[in-house]
XYZ file of C-alpha atoms in Angstrom:
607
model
C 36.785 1.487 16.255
C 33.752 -0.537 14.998
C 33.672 -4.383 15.246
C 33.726 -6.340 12.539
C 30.791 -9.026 12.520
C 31.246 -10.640 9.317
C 35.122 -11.142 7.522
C 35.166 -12.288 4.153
C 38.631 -12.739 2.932
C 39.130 -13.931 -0.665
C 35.967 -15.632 -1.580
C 35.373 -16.971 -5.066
C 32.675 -18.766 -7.167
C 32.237 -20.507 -10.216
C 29.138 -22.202 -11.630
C 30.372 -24.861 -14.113
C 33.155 -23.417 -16.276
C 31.198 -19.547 -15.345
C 33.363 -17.866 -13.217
C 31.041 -15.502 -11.056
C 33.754 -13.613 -8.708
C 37.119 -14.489 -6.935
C 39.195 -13.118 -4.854
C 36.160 -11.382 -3.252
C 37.375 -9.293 -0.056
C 34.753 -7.683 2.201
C 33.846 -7.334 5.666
C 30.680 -5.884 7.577
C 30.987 -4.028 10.915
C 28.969 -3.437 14.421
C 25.606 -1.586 13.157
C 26.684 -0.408 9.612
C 24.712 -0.124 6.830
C 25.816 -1.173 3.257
C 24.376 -1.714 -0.018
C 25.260 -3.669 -2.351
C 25.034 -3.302 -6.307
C 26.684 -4.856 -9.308
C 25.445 -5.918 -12.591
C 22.624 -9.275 -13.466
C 24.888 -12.177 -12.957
C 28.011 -10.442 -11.544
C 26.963 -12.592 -8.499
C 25.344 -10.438 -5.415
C 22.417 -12.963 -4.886
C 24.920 -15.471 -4.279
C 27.388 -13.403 -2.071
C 24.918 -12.408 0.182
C 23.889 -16.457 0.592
C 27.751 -17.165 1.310
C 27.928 -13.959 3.949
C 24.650 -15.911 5.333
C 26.096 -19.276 5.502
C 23.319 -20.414 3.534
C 26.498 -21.061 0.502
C 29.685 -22.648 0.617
C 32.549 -20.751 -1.687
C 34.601 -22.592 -3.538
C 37.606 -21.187 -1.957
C 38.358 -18.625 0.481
C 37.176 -18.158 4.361
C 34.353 -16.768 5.837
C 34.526 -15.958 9.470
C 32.199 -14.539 11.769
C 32.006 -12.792 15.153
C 31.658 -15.323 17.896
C 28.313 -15.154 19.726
C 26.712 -12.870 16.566
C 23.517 -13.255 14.795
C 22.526 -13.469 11.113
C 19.273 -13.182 9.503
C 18.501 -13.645 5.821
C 15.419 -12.436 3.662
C 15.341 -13.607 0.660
C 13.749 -11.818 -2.869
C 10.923 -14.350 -3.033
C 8.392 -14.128 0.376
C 7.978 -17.889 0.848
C 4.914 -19.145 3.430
C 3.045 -22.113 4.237
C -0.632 -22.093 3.384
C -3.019 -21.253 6.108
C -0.209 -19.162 7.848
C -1.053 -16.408 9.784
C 0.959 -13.300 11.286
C 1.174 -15.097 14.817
C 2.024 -18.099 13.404
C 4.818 -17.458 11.519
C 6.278 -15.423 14.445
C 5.680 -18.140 17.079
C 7.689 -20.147 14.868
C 10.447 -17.999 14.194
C 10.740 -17.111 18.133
C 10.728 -20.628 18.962
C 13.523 -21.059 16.471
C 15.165 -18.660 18.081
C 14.600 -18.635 21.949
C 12.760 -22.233 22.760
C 8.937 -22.936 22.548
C 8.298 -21.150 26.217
C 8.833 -17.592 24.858
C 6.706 -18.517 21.760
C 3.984 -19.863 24.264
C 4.300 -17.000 26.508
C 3.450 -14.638 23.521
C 4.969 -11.855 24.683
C 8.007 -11.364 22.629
C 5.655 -12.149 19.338
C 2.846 -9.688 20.424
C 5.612 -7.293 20.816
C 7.423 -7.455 17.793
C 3.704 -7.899 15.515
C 3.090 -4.415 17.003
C 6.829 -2.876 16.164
C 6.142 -3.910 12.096
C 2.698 -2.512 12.712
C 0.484 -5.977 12.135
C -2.710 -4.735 14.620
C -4.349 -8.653 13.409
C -2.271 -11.447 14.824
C -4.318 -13.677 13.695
C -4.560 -12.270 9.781
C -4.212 -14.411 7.067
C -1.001 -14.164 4.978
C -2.621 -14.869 2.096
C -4.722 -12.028 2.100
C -1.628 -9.281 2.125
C -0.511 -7.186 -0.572
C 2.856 -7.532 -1.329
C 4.720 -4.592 0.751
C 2.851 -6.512 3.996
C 4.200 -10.167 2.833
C 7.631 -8.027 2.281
C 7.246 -6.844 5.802
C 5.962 -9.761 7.712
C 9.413 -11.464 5.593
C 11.372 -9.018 7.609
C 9.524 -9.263 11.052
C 10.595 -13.149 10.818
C 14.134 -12.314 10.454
C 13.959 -9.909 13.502
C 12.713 -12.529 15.243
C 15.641 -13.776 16.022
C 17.534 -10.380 17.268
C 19.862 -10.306 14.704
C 23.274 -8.346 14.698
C 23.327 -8.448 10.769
C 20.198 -8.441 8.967
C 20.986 -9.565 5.127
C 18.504 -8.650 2.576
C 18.186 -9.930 -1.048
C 16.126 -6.980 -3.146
C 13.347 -6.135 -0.607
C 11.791 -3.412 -2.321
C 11.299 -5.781 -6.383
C 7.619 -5.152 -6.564
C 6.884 -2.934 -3.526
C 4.387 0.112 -3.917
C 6.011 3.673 -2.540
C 3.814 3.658 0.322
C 5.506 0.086 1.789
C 9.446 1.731 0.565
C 9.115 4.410 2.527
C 7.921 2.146 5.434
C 11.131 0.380 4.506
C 13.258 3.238 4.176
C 12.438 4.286 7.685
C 12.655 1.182 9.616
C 16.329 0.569 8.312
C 17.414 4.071 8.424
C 16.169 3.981 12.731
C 17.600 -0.150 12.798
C 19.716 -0.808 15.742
C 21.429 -3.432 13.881
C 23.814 -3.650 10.800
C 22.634 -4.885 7.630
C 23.722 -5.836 3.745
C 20.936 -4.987 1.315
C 21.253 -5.602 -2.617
C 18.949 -3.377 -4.671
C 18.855 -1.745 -7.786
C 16.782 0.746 -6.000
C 18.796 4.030 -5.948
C 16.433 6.245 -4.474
C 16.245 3.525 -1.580
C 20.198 2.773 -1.578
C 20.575 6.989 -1.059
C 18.527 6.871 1.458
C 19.212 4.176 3.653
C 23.247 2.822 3.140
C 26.963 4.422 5.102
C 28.678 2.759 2.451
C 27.984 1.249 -0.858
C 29.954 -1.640 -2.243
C 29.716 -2.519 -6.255
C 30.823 -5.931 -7.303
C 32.218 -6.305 -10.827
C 34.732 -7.755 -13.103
C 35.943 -4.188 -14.392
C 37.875 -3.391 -10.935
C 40.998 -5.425 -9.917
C 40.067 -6.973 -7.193
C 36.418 -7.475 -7.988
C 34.902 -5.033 -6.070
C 34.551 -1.258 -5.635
C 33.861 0.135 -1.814
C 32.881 3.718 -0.913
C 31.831 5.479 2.213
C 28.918 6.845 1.314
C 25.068 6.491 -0.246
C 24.909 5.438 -3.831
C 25.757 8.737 -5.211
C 29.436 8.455 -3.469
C 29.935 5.107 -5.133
C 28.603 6.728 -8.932
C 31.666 9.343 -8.120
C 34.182 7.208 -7.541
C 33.048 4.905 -10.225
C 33.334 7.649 -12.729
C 36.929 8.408 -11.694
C 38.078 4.818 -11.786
C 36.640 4.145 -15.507
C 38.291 7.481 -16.203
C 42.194 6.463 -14.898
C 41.384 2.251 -16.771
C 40.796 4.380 -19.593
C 43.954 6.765 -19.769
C 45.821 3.162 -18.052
C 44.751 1.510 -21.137
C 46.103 4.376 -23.596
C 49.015 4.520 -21.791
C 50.076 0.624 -21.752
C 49.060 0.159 -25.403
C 51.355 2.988 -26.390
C 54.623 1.415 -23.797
C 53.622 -1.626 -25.548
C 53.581 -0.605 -29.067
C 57.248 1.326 -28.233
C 58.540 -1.970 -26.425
C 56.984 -3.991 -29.521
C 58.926 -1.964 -31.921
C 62.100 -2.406 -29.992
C 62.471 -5.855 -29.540
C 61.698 -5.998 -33.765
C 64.794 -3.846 -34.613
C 67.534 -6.553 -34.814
C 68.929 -9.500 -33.054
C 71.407 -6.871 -31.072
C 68.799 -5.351 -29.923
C 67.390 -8.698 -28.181
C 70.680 -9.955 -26.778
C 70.691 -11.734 -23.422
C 71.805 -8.469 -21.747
C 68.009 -7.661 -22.818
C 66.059 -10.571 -21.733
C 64.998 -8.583 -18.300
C 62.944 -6.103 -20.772
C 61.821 -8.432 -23.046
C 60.346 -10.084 -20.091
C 58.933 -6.869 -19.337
C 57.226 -6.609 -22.038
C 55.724 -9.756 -21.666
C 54.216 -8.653 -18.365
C 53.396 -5.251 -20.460
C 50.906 -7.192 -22.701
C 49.620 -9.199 -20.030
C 48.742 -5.879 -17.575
C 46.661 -4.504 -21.233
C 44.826 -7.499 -21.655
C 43.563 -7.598 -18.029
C 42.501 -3.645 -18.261
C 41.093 -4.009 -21.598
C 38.508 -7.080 -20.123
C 37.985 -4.937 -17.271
C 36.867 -1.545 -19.601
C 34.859 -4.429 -20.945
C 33.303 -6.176 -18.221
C 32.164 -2.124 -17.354
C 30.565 -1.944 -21.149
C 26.689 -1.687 -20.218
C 24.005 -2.815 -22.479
C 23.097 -0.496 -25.407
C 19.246 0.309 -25.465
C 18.304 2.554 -28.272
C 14.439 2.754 -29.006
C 13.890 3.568 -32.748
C 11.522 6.213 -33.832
C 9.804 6.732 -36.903
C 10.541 10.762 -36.835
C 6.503 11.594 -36.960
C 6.137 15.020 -35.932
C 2.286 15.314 -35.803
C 1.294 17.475 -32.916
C -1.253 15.100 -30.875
C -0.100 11.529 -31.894
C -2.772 10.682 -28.710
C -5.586 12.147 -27.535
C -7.886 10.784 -24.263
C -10.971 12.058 -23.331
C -13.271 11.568 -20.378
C -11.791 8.459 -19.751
C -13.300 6.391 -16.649
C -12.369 2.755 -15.757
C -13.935 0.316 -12.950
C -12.732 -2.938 -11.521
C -14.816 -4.850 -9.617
C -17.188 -1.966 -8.758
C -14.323 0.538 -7.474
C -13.759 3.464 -9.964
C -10.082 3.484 -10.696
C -10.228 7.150 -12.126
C -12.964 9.296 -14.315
C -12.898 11.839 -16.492
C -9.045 11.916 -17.376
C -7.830 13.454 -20.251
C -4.233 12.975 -21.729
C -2.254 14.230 -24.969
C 0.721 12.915 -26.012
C 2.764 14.524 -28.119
C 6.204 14.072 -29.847
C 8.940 15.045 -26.426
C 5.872 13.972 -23.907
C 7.278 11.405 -21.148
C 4.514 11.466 -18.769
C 4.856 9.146 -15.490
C 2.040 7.087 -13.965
C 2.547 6.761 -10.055
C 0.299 5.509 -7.524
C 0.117 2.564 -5.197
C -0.813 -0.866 -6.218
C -4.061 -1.500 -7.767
C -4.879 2.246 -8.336
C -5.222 1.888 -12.394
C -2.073 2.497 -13.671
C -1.743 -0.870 -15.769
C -5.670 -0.726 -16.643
C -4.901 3.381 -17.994
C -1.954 1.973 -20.548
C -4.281 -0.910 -21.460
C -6.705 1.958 -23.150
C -4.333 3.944 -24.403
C -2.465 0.453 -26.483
C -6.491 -0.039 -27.020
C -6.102 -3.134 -25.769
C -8.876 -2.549 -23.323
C -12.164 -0.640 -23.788
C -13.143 2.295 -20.773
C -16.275 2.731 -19.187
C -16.708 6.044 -20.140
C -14.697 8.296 -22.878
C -12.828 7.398 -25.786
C -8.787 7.610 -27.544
C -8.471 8.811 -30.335
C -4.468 8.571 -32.261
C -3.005 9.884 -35.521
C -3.386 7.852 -38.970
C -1.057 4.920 -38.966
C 0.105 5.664 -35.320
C 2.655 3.066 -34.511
C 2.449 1.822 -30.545
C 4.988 -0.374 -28.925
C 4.144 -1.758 -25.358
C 5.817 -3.448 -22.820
C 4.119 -5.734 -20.762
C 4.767 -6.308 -16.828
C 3.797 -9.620 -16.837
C 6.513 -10.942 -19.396
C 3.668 -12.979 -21.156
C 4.750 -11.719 -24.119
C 7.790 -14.460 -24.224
C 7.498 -18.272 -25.097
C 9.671 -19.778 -22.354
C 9.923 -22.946 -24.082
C 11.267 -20.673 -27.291
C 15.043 -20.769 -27.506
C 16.914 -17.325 -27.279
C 17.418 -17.109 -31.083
C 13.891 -17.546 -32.322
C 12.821 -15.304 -29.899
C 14.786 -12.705 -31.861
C 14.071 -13.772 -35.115
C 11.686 -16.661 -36.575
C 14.243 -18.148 -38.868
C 17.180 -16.105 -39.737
C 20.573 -15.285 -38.460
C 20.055 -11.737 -38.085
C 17.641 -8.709 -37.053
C 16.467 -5.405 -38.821
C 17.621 -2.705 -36.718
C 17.236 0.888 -38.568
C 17.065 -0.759 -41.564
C 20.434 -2.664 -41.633
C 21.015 -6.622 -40.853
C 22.491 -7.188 -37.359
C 23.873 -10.748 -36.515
C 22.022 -12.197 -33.639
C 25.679 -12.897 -31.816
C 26.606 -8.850 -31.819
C 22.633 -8.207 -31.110
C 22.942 -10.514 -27.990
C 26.407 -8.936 -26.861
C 24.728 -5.794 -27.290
C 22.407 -6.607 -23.677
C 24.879 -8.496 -22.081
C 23.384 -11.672 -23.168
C 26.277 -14.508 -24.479
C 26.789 -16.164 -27.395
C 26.317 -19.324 -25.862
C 22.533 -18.398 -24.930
C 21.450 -18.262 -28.719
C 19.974 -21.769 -28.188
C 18.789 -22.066 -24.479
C 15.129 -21.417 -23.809
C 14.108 -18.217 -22.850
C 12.565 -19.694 -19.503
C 16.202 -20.621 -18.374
C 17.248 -16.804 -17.838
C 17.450 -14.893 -15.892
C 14.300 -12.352 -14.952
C 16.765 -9.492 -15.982
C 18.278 -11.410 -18.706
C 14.656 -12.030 -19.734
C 13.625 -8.324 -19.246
C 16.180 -7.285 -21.462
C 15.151 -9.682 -24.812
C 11.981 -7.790 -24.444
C 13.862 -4.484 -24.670
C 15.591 -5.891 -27.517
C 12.670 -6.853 -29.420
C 10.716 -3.801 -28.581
C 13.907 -1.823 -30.189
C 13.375 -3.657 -33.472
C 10.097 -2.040 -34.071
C 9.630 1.738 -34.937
C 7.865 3.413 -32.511
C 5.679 7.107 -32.522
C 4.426 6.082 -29.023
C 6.116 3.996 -26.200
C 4.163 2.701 -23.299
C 5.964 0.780 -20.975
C 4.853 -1.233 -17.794
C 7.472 -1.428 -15.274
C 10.174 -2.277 -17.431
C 12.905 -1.823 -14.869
C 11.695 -5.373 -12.825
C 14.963 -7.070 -12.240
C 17.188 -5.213 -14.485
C 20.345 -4.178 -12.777
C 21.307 -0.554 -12.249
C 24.022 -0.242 -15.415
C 21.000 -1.335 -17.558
C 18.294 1.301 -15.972
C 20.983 4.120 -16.570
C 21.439 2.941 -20.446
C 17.264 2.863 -20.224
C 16.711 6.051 -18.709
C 19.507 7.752 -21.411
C 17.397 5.519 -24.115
C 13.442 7.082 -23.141
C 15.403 10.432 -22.740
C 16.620 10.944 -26.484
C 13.535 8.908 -27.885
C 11.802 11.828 -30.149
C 8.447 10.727 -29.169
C 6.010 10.202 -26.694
C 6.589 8.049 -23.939
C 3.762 6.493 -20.756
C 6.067 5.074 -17.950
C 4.862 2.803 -14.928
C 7.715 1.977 -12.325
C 8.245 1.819 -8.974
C 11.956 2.967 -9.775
C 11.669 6.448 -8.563
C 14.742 7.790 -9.993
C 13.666 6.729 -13.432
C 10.265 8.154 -13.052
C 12.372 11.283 -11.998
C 14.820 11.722 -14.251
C 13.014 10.674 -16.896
C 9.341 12.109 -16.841
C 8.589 15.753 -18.351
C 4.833 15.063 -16.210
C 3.749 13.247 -13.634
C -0.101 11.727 -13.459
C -0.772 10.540 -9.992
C -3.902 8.330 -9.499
C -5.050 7.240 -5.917
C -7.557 4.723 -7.014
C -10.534 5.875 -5.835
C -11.335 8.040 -8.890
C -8.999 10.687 -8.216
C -6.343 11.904 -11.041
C -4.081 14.575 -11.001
C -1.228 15.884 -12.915
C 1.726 16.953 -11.392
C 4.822 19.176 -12.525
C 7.668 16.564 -11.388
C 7.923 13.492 -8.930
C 8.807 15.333 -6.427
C 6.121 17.450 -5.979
C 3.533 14.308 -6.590
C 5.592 12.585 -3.382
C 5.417 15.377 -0.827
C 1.071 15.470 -1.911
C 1.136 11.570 -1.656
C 3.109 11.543 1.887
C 0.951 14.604 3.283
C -2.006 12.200 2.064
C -0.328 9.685 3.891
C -0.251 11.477 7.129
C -3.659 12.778 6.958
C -5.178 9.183 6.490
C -3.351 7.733 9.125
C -4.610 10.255 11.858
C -8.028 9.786 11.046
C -7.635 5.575 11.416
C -6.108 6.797 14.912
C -8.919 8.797 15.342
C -11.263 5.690 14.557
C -9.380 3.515 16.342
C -9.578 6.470 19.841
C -13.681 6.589 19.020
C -14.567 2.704 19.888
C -11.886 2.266 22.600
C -14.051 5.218 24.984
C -17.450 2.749 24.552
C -16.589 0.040 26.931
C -18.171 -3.247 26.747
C -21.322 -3.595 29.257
C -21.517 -4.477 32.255
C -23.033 -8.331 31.211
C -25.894 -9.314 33.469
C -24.880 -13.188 34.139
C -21.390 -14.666 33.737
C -23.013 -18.201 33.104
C -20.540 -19.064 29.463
C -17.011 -17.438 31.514
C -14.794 -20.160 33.546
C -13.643 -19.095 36.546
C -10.440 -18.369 35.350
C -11.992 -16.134 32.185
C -14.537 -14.451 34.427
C -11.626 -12.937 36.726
C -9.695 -11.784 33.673
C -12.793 -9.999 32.621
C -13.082 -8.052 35.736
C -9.524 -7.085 35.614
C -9.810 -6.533 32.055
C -10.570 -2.238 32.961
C -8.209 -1.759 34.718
C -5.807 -3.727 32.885
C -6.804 -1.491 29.968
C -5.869 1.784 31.842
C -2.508 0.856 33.135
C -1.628 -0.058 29.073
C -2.727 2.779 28.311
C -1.214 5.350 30.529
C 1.978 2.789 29.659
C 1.544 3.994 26.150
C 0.893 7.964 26.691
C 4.513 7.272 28.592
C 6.056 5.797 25.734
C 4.637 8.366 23.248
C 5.765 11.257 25.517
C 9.509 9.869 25.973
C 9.077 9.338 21.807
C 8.780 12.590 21.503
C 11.237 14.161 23.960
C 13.760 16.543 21.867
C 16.627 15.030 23.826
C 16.969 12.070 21.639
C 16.103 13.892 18.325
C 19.547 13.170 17.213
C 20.044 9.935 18.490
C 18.785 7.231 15.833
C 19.470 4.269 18.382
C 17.708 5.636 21.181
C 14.846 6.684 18.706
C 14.434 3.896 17.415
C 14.600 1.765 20.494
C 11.945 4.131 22.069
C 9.582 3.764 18.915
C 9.284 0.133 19.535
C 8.280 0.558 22.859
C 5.431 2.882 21.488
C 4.590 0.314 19.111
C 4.599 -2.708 21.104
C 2.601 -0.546 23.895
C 0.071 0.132 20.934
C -0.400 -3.626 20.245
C -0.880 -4.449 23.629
C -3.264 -1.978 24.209
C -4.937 -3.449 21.012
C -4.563 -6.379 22.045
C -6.528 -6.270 25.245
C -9.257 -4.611 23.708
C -9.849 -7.565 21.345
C -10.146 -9.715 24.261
C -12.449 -7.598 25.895
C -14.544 -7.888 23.047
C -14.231 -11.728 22.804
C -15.218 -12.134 26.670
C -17.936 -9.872 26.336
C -19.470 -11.767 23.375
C -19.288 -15.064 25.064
C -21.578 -13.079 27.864
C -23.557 -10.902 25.468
């Protein structure tokens, strides 16, 4: 039987008179693996801070396993300036284990090679995203956590750093809670998947299983509320109609069933806000029913930044059905490609051409397109009560309702939501204007998974022609009748689903990464030489120079050891063992790395 390292046992929370969850139940055992999912606001940010005792609950207990280990990562990747990767593990080690193991170096030379940082002394600065993401995570493994707790690790992440993600997790010797709206990810990596929401009774809905188990189970719940709710309005109505037929009929002999029926009302009005609280938001795109054949047309198009060709020569048609996906990693062109086609942007080379009167709705990444000072209602509508949807007036309280947004937001400023919350106002607006051509720029940022199913059902139906950048990859899946993979070097190709663009992309993958081994191999055989005076070495620096050779060697014949026991079919089907035996090969890789950086730096002292 597992052990349980974290116990929650009914946990609630209120902000001001907003009641977030209560009566929470949940606990986390010995190396599992669970995501958790729930709509915007339904509280999992704040859950995960209370399981991390970073937040107190306003009632309830939280206990945890004596002598166990927590580590949080939080959505935004917070460092100081002028960090660098050693830095930032020193300190987290010395958190951890006392300023002699940071000195020493050992444990954070060791644990810079595991998350694959080669440059200790690298400035954070200068990483992308997925490496910030990662170099988040390497601080929380400082520490040797039992539970590592993660808040939405893969919001902005290119594929090639959530598969780097996916793997690490799915070989972790440790437990950990992870809230995403990623399903491909939660699939991939999670034993069990926990949904927290106000339409089950007691909060929260737990399955063994990926994310798929919990969408079964799901369905089958909202199935029985619904026949529950059928059912206890029609005992009610009969009970109703009883207790109205004459005062014999309500003497004290019946008081136990009028009672009853009391309790009767009380059990539909609890189901009823629960089939509520499940009510997702309702996205619709409208369509102005054009049914010209090429609607847009680009040809030759080629597009530079900064002197790197982003792609050349690409053509595109879109037509009335077309929902072609753009998918590449970050900074490949897939932002600067829908900036031509809205013609918002000129290309180097080529031109787009559209239909007469071609109507083009965007959505913009960057959410510039919203005046955070602008309160809710006026970003709807200038200066009336309602909006023009299809043609008939829709009163800004049911339009609100209508993407989860309340009433009582009408009049706060736009900057106070939520980055869902504000995600969805731009849906909303967007679905006020008729549309021949969508292009959307990761629209799915922050929006929680109810609302990416009621999106993906929306660009699905919508009669014409849709350009989609997300790093979602189940939207891009589901949705996408094409897929348009650039690498950002030039190349563009089409491809016939996601799939098939993800198994060229990985076997890309694979191929560049054994030719930087094969770099890295070429260098390490041309040793330093043999310096003619040692005048600029101490004494101390001149011996670890001799040494430095041999030193070398035994590393490396360290490391051919750790690469053959990696790859011993033994332990194929042990994760733990793989795992554990992967860092080795990775810290032995680091070392070896390591050394030969500081054979370089004695040399040049001598050169």
């Amino acid at each position: 039987m597992s052990v349980c390292t974290i116990n929650l046992r009914g946990i609630s929370k209120a902000f001001g008179v907003r009641q977030l969850f209560s009566g929470i139940s949940m606990a986390v055992a010995e190396r599992e693996r669970v995501g958790l999912v729930g709509p915007n606001g339904s509280g999992k940010s704040t859950l995960l801070k209370i399981m991390a005792g970073l937040a107190e609950a306003d009632s309830g207990e939280r206990t945890l396993r004596q002598g166990a280990r927590l580590a949080y990562v939080a959505q935004q990747d917070v460092f100081e300036p002028g960090d660098t990767v050693e830095g930032v593990l020193s300190r987290a080690v010395e958190a951890a284990f006392g300023r002699a193991e940071a000195v020493s170096g050992g444990r954070v030379a060791a644990l810079a090679g595991r998350m694959g940082f080669t440059d200790p002394s690298a400035l954070v600065e200068s990483f992308s995203g997925g490496w910030r993401k990662r170099l988040s995570i390497a601080r929380g493994l400082a520490g040797e956590p039992d539970v590592l707790l993660l808040d939405e690790p893969t919001n902005h992440l290119d594929l090639r750093s959530i598969l780097w993600l996916e793997q690490f997790l799915s070989g972790a010797p440790f437990a950990f809670v992870v809230v995403s709206h990623d399903r491909f990810f939660l699939e991939n990596v999670c034993t069990r998947t926990v949904e927290l929401s106000g339409a089950y009774p007691d909060g929260v809905l737990s399955v063994d299983g990926p994310y798929s188990a919990l969408v079964e189970a799901r369905e089958a719940f909202m199935e029985s509320q619904g026949a529950l709710e059928r059912s206890l309005a029609n005992k009610l109505r009969r009970e109703v109609e009883w207790l109205r037929r004459g005062p014999k009929a309500r003497a004290t002999k019946a008081k136990a069933r009028i009672d009853a029926a009391g309790v009767l009302k009380e059990n539909l009005a609890a189901t009823q806000a629960r089939n509520r609280a499940a009510l997702r938001a309702g996205i619709d795109f409208s369509a102005t029913g054009r049914q010209t054949k090429r609607l847009l047309v680009a040809e030759n198009l080629t597009r530079s930044l900064g002197g790197r060709e982003l792609f050349s020569n690409l053509d595109l048609v879109l037509s009335p059905g077309t929902r072609l996906g753009l998918v590449g990693p970050n900074g490949s062109g897939k932002s600067a490609l829908l900036r031509l086609l809205a013609d918002e942007d000129k290309p180097d080379a080529g031109r787009v051409s559209t239909a007469p009167g071609l109507s083009v709705v965007a959505f913009d990444q960057k959410r510039e397109q919203l005046d955070k000072d602008q309160t809710l209602r006026r970003a709807f509508t200038p200066d009336a009560d309602s909006v023009i949807y299809r043609g008939q007036p829709v009163h800004l309280v049911t339009w609100a309702k209508r993407f989860a947004l309340r009433p009582e937001q009408l009049d706060l400023p736009v900057g106070l939501l939520s980055g869902g919350e504000q995600a969805r106002v731009l849906i909303a607006r967007l679905m006020l204007r008729q549309a021949d051509v969508l292009l959307l720029d990761e629209p799915t940022n922050d929006l929680d998974i109810p609302t990416l199913e009621m999106l993906e059902d929306s660009l699905m139906d919508f009669p014409g022609a849709v350009v989609l950048v997300s790093h979602d990859r189940s939207l891009i899946d589901r949705v996408s009748t094409a897929i348009v993979g650039l690498d950002g070097q030039g190349g563009v190709e089409v491809f016939a689903d996601y799939a098939q663009w993800e198994e060229e992309f990985l076997a890309r993958q694979r191929a560049e990464a054994r030719e930087a081994k094969a770099r890295e191999d070429r260098p390490a055989k041309a040793k330093p030489k043999p310096a003619s005076q040692a005048k600029k070495l101490s004494f101390k620096e001149q011996r670890e120079y001799d040494g430095m050779e041999a030193a070398i060697l035994e590393t490396e014949q360290a490391l051919e050891t750790a690469r053959a026991a990696l790859a011993d079919p033994a332990v194929a089907s042990d994760g733990h063992e793989l795992a554990r035996r992967l860092e080795a090969v990775q810290a032995a890789e680091a070392e070896v790395a390591r050394l030969y950086a500081r054979w370089e730096e004695l040399a040049a002292k001598i050169a």
